[in-house]
Short mmCIF file of C-alpha atoms in Angstrom, two decimals:
data_model
loop_
_atom_site.label_atom_id
_atom_site.label_comp_id
_atom_site.label_asym_id
_atom_site.label_seq_id
_atom_site.Cartn_x
_atom_site.Cartn_y
_atom_site.Cartn_z
CA UNK W 1 -75.72 -84.25 155.76
CA UNK W 2 -73.83 -86.55 158.13
CA UNK W 3 -70.37 -86.35 156.44
CA UNK W 4 -70.59 -82.55 156.19
CA UNK W 5 -71.72 -82.21 159.81
CA UNK W 6 -68.97 -84.47 161.09
CA UNK W 7 -66.39 -82.48 159.12
CA UNK W 8 -67.70 -79.24 160.60
CA UNK W 9 -67.74 -80.59 164.17
CA UNK W 10 -64.09 -81.57 163.86
CA UNK W 11 -63.25 -77.93 163.11
CA UNK W 12 -65.04 -76.57 166.19
CA UNK W 13 -63.25 -76.04 169.48
CA UNK W 14 -64.46 -77.89 172.57
CA UNK W 15 -66.03 -74.78 174.06
CA UNK W 16 -67.87 -74.13 170.80
CA UNK W 17 -69.27 -77.67 170.82
CA UNK W 18 -70.38 -77.32 174.46
CA UNK W 19 -72.15 -74.07 173.66
CA UNK W 20 -73.82 -75.64 170.63
CA UNK W 21 -75.15 -78.48 172.80
CA UNK W 22 -76.63 -76.00 175.27
CA UNK W 23 -78.21 -73.94 172.51
CA UNK W 24 -79.79 -76.94 170.79
CA UNK W 25 -81.08 -78.47 174.04
CA UNK W 26 -82.66 -75.17 175.14
CA UNK W 27 -84.03 -74.48 171.63
CA UNK W 28 -82.80 -70.92 171.86
CA UNK W 29 -84.80 -70.12 174.97
CA UNK W 30 -82.32 -67.40 175.95
CA UNK W 31 -79.75 -65.31 174.19
CA UNK W 32 -76.54 -67.29 173.82
CA UNK W 33 -73.05 -66.55 172.55
CA UNK W 34 -71.79 -67.10 169.04
CA UNK W 35 -70.63 -70.53 167.87
CA UNK W 36 -67.66 -69.58 165.70
CA UNK W 37 -66.60 -71.81 162.83
CA UNK W 38 -63.69 -71.30 160.40
CA UNK W 39 -64.95 -69.66 157.27
CA UNK W 40 -62.66 -71.94 155.24
CA UNK W 41 -63.28 -73.46 151.84
CA UNK W 42 -66.58 -75.17 151.07
CA UNK W 43 -65.04 -77.58 148.57
CA UNK W 44 -65.67 -81.16 149.54
CA UNK W 45 -68.64 -80.17 151.71
CA UNK W 46 -71.89 -81.68 150.54
CA UNK W 47 -73.73 -79.22 148.31
CA UNK W 48 -71.23 -76.55 149.38
CA UNK W 49 -73.38 -75.55 152.35
CA UNK W 50 -71.94 -72.79 154.55
CA UNK W 51 -71.66 -73.73 158.25
CA UNK W 52 -74.64 -71.60 159.32
CA UNK W 53 -76.88 -73.14 156.65
CA UNK W 54 -75.69 -76.63 157.54
CA UNK W 55 -76.52 -76.32 161.25
CA UNK W 56 -79.77 -74.41 160.70
CA UNK W 57 -80.86 -77.15 158.32
CA UNK W 58 -79.84 -79.88 160.76
CA UNK W 59 -81.36 -78.45 163.94
CA UNK W 60 -84.18 -76.15 162.81
CA UNK W 61 -85.33 -76.16 159.18
CA UNK W 62 -84.73 -79.32 157.09
CA UNK W 63 -86.09 -77.57 153.98
CA UNK W 64 -83.53 -74.74 154.12
CA UNK W 65 -81.38 -74.41 150.99
CA UNK W 66 -79.43 -71.15 150.74
CA UNK W 67 -77.91 -68.58 153.09
CA UNK W 68 -80.03 -65.77 151.58
CA UNK W 69 -83.08 -67.42 153.18
CA UNK W 70 -81.61 -66.55 156.60
CA UNK W 71 -81.30 -63.33 158.58
CA UNK W 72 -78.78 -62.64 161.34
CA UNK W 73 -80.57 -61.72 164.56
CA UNK W 74 -79.60 -58.40 166.07
CA UNK W 75 -77.73 -59.87 169.05
CA UNK W 76 -75.35 -61.96 166.91
CA UNK W 77 -71.88 -60.43 166.96
CA UNK W 78 -69.81 -63.05 165.18
CA UNK W 79 -69.29 -62.74 161.47
CA UNK W 80 -72.27 -60.41 160.93
CA UNK W 81 -72.79 -61.22 157.34
CA UNK W 82 -70.40 -62.05 154.58
CA UNK W 83 -67.21 -60.03 154.87
CA UNK W 84 -64.83 -62.21 152.88
CA UNK W 85 -61.77 -61.29 154.93
CA UNK W 86 -63.14 -62.62 158.23
CA UNK W 87 -61.51 -65.83 159.40
CA UNK W 88 -64.59 -67.09 161.30
CA UNK W 89 -68.33 -66.71 161.22
CA UNK W 90 -71.16 -67.56 163.57
CA UNK W 91 -73.06 -70.77 162.94
CA UNK W 92 -75.24 -70.75 166.05
CA UNK W 93 -78.57 -71.97 164.59
CA UNK W 94 -80.50 -69.78 167.03
CA UNK W 95 -78.66 -66.65 165.96
CA UNK W 96 -80.59 -66.82 162.69
CA UNK W 97 -84.18 -66.60 161.62
CA UNK W 98 -85.80 -67.44 158.35
CA UNK W 99 -86.76 -64.49 156.24
CA UNK W 100 -90.40 -63.73 155.55
CA UNK W 101 -90.48 -61.99 152.18
CA UNK W 102 -93.29 -60.47 150.07
CA UNK W 103 -94.86 -62.72 147.49
CA UNK W 104 -95.31 -65.76 149.72
CA UNK W 105 -98.71 -67.00 150.93
CA UNK W 106 -98.31 -65.15 154.22
CA UNK W 107 -99.42 -61.81 152.79
CA UNK W 108 -103.11 -61.38 153.50
CA UNK W 109 -104.54 -58.65 151.30
CA UNK W 110 -108.12 -57.56 151.28
CA UNK W 111 -110.26 -54.61 150.41
CA UNK W 112 -113.31 -53.62 152.38
CA UNK W 113 -115.90 -52.26 149.88
CA UNK W 114 -117.84 -50.36 152.53
CA UNK W 115 -116.82 -49.21 156.00
CA UNK W 116 -118.41 -51.60 158.53
CA UNK W 117 -120.90 -50.16 160.98
CA UNK W 118 -120.57 -52.84 163.62
CA UNK W 119 -118.04 -51.05 165.85
CA UNK W 120 -117.10 -47.55 166.83
CA UNK W 121 -113.58 -46.27 166.12
CA UNK W 122 -110.73 -47.38 168.36
CA UNK W 123 -110.42 -45.21 171.49
CA UNK W 124 -107.80 -42.52 171.01
CA UNK W 125 -105.28 -43.70 173.61
CA UNK W 126 -102.30 -43.95 171.29
CA UNK W 127 -99.21 -41.87 171.90
CA UNK W 128 -98.07 -39.83 168.94
CA UNK W 129 -94.39 -40.28 168.07
CA UNK W 130 -93.94 -36.52 167.92
CA UNK W 131 -94.68 -36.17 171.64
CA UNK W 132 -92.00 -38.61 172.83
CA UNK W 133 -89.06 -36.64 174.19
CA UNK W 134 -87.44 -38.97 176.72
CA UNK W 135 -84.95 -40.69 174.41
CA UNK W 136 -86.73 -43.98 173.81
CA UNK W 137 -87.25 -45.17 170.24
CA UNK W 138 -90.66 -46.72 170.90
CA UNK W 139 -93.25 -47.39 173.55
CA UNK W 140 -95.26 -50.61 173.79
CA UNK W 141 -98.92 -50.86 174.69
CA UNK W 142 -100.46 -54.25 175.43
CA UNK W 143 -104.15 -54.74 174.65
CA UNK W 144 -106.77 -57.38 175.37
CA UNK W 145 -109.57 -56.79 172.87
CA UNK W 146 -110.41 -53.09 173.24
CA UNK W 147 -108.89 -52.63 176.69
CA UNK W 148 -105.33 -51.52 177.22
CA UNK W 149 -103.68 -53.38 180.10
CA UNK W 150 -101.01 -51.73 182.21
CA UNK W 151 -98.81 -48.77 181.44
CA UNK W 152 -96.79 -47.98 178.35
CA UNK W 153 -93.42 -49.73 178.26
CA UNK W 154 -90.57 -47.50 177.07
CA UNK W 155 -87.79 -49.12 175.00
CA UNK W 156 -84.32 -47.55 175.08
CA UNK W 157 -82.18 -50.48 173.95
CA UNK W 158 -81.83 -51.39 170.28
CA UNK W 159 -84.01 -54.46 170.77
CA UNK W 160 -86.62 -55.74 173.19
CA UNK W 161 -88.16 -59.12 173.97
CA UNK W 162 -91.91 -59.30 174.52
CA UNK W 163 -92.98 -62.51 176.23
CA UNK W 164 -95.56 -63.92 178.59
CA UNK W 165 -94.56 -66.04 181.56
CA UNK W 166 -91.05 -67.35 181.05
CA UNK W 167 -88.70 -67.71 184.03
CA UNK W 168 -85.80 -66.30 181.99
CA UNK W 169 -85.10 -63.45 179.68
CA UNK W 170 -85.45 -59.70 180.05
CA UNK W 171 -87.79 -57.24 178.41
CA UNK W 172 -91.54 -56.64 178.43
CA UNK W 173 -93.08 -59.42 180.53
CA UNK W 174 -96.85 -59.45 180.06
CA UNK W 175 -97.39 -61.53 183.20
CA UNK W 176 -96.35 -58.53 185.28
CA UNK W 177 -99.23 -56.42 184.00
CA UNK W 178 -102.31 -56.22 186.21
CA UNK W 179 -105.70 -57.36 184.99
CA UNK W 180 -108.93 -57.53 186.97
CA UNK W 181 -110.61 -60.13 184.74
CA UNK W 182 -109.60 -62.28 181.78
CA UNK W 183 -112.03 -64.33 179.72
CA UNK W 184 -111.32 -67.91 178.68
CA UNK W 185 -110.48 -66.70 175.15
CA UNK W 186 -107.88 -64.27 176.50
CA UNK W 187 -106.34 -66.90 178.74
CA UNK W 188 -106.10 -69.35 175.83
CA UNK W 189 -104.47 -66.74 173.61
CA UNK W 190 -102.02 -65.71 176.35
CA UNK W 191 -101.06 -69.36 176.72
CA UNK W 192 -99.85 -69.31 173.10
CA UNK W 193 -97.56 -66.28 173.48
CA UNK W 194 -94.76 -68.24 175.14
CA UNK W 195 -91.38 -66.80 174.16
CA UNK W 196 -93.21 -64.11 172.23
CA UNK W 197 -91.24 -61.95 169.84
CA UNK W 198 -88.12 -59.87 169.47
CA UNK W 199 -88.48 -56.31 168.18
CA UNK W 200 -85.31 -54.68 166.91
CA UNK W 201 -84.49 -51.27 165.51
CA UNK W 202 -82.11 -51.79 162.62
CA UNK W 203 -80.86 -49.57 159.78
CA UNK W 204 -83.89 -48.39 157.81
CA UNK W 205 -86.64 -49.86 159.89
CA UNK W 206 -88.07 -52.20 162.51
CA UNK W 207 -87.85 -56.00 162.42
CA UNK W 208 -89.96 -58.54 164.28
CA UNK W 209 -88.69 -62.06 165.02
CA UNK W 210 -91.30 -64.60 166.06
CA UNK W 211 -89.81 -66.57 168.99
CA UNK W 212 -93.06 -68.33 169.90
CA UNK W 213 -94.49 -71.61 168.64
CA UNK W 214 -97.50 -69.94 167.04
CA UNK W 215 -97.85 -67.33 164.26
CA UNK W 216 -97.97 -63.63 164.91
CA UNK W 217 -99.89 -61.22 162.68
CA UNK W 218 -98.58 -57.75 161.88
CA UNK W 219 -99.99 -54.60 160.32
CA UNK W 220 -98.32 -51.24 159.78
CA UNK W 221 -98.69 -48.35 157.32
CA UNK W 222 -95.56 -49.40 155.40
CA UNK W 223 -96.81 -52.93 154.81
CA UNK W 224 -99.60 -51.59 152.60
CA UNK W 225 -98.90 -50.56 148.98
CA UNK W 226 -98.53 -46.77 148.60
CA UNK W 227 -101.87 -45.09 148.04
CA UNK W 228 -103.87 -48.27 148.58
CA UNK W 229 -106.99 -48.11 150.71
CA UNK W 230 -106.63 -51.61 152.00
CA UNK W 231 -105.67 -53.47 155.12
CA UNK W 232 -102.56 -55.61 154.85
CA UNK W 233 -101.80 -58.16 157.54
CA UNK W 234 -98.57 -60.12 157.42
CA UNK W 235 -98.54 -63.59 158.98
CA UNK W 236 -95.10 -64.34 160.44
CA UNK W 237 -94.54 -68.01 161.20
CA UNK W 238 -92.54 -69.29 164.18
CA UNK W 239 -88.80 -68.86 163.63
CA UNK W 240 -89.27 -66.21 160.94
CA UNK W 241 -88.35 -62.52 160.85
CA UNK W 242 -90.00 -59.75 158.87
CA UNK W 243 -89.30 -56.08 158.33
CA UNK W 244 -92.51 -54.65 159.72
CA UNK W 245 -91.82 -50.94 159.40
CA UNK W 246 -89.78 -48.93 156.91
CA UNK W 247 -88.80 -45.41 157.99
CA UNK W 248 -88.29 -44.23 154.42
CA UNK W 249 -91.75 -45.31 153.31
CA UNK W 250 -93.40 -43.88 156.42
CA UNK W 251 -93.13 -40.34 155.10
CA UNK W 252 -95.83 -41.10 152.53
CA UNK W 253 -98.31 -42.46 155.06
CA UNK W 254 -99.50 -39.33 156.80
CA UNK W 255 -103.22 -39.40 157.27
CA UNK W 256 -103.24 -43.21 157.04
CA UNK W 257 -106.59 -44.72 157.97
CA UNK W 258 -107.66 -48.22 158.87
CA UNK W 259 -110.84 -49.35 157.09
CA UNK W 260 -113.68 -49.14 159.58
CA UNK W 261 -111.50 -47.84 162.40
CA UNK W 262 -110.61 -44.33 161.29
CA UNK W 263 -107.26 -42.49 161.42
CA UNK W 264 -104.18 -44.30 162.69
CA UNK W 265 -100.76 -43.10 163.80
CA UNK W 266 -98.54 -43.50 160.69
CA UNK W 267 -95.61 -44.36 162.98
CA UNK W 268 -97.17 -47.36 164.66
CA UNK W 269 -97.20 -51.15 164.33
CA UNK W 270 -99.90 -53.54 165.49
CA UNK W 271 -99.13 -57.17 166.32
CA UNK W 272 -101.63 -59.85 167.30
CA UNK W 273 -100.50 -63.00 169.07
CA UNK W 274 -101.76 -66.25 167.49
CA UNK W 275 -104.97 -64.73 166.05
CA UNK W 276 -105.28 -63.09 162.64
CA UNK W 277 -107.62 -60.29 161.64
CA UNK W 278 -108.68 -58.40 158.56
CA UNK W 279 -110.78 -59.11 155.47
CA UNK W 280 -109.42 -62.66 155.21
CA UNK W 281 -110.47 -63.57 158.75
CA UNK W 282 -113.63 -63.72 160.82
CA UNK W 283 -112.15 -60.95 162.98
CA UNK W 284 -112.34 -57.75 160.95
CA UNK W 285 -110.43 -55.55 163.40
CA UNK W 286 -107.46 -56.04 165.66
CA UNK W 287 -109.67 -54.94 168.55
CA UNK W 288 -111.43 -58.28 168.06
CA UNK W 289 -108.18 -60.12 168.86
CA UNK W 290 -107.75 -61.31 172.45
CA UNK W 291 -104.07 -60.31 172.87
CA UNK W 292 -102.22 -57.76 170.80
CA UNK W 293 -99.41 -55.26 170.96
CA UNK W 294 -99.22 -51.67 169.76
CA UNK W 295 -95.75 -50.35 168.94
CA UNK W 296 -95.63 -46.56 169.05
CA UNK W 297 -92.49 -45.38 167.28
CA UNK W 298 -90.47 -42.30 167.94
CA UNK W 299 -89.25 -40.19 165.02
CA UNK W 300 -85.90 -41.59 163.83
CA UNK W 301 -82.82 -39.45 164.32
#
């Protein structure tokens, strides 16, 4: 890739190169500006790689091949996609995530033949989307096993970061929540949250971008096949994004139930940090996970 990279660097302005250095050295620890490159002609460039693919392959994912494997993150404002008449496009490697798509090994399907009798249903502390009237599009509840920690966090912006104990960034900081006692397992799991995740409300649904260095595990009514009585948990690897809720599909999920846990809000998402659950894991329920997040969605406008 060296000839192609050198050719691209020669096209970047000094301020773009300085920003790129900062972004790469920080590994995308905070939201940065766009690195704009001339859209230009790909002839003569090795394998015809677009600038964003070239830099993402160089600095983040050596096995990346095509631009359709990438997703623009919601805070990227430069060259948002592929409008052919734009003179420049963003090639900031941390303005992109890889795309987690169905059909890969990260889908964990399972069917529970009989409802387990080991645990009682989850306490009914969820907030129904129909009762939210203050203008926020979701509220976040942080849980440690079966105990909710702190108050609900209302989200009004189009996106929100959820992280643990970073000295930078804005959003839902879990370190600010009170807790009287934490077991060793909870402390170990919290230590893996790191930069956490980015939740964004985008046209048609909700996306989750894994900013941490460990997998996150996601379940929602729209991740399960229509009419299926099964638990579907999606494993999202570090650096990947996944559409975790689809508003259009949600209309068919009224009365949705979790095997062994009873009814569940059809406009909710559950995310476990670092630890998986479900029929494919030793933990059958998310309430067996040390640290997890409940996303309670408002009805879309």
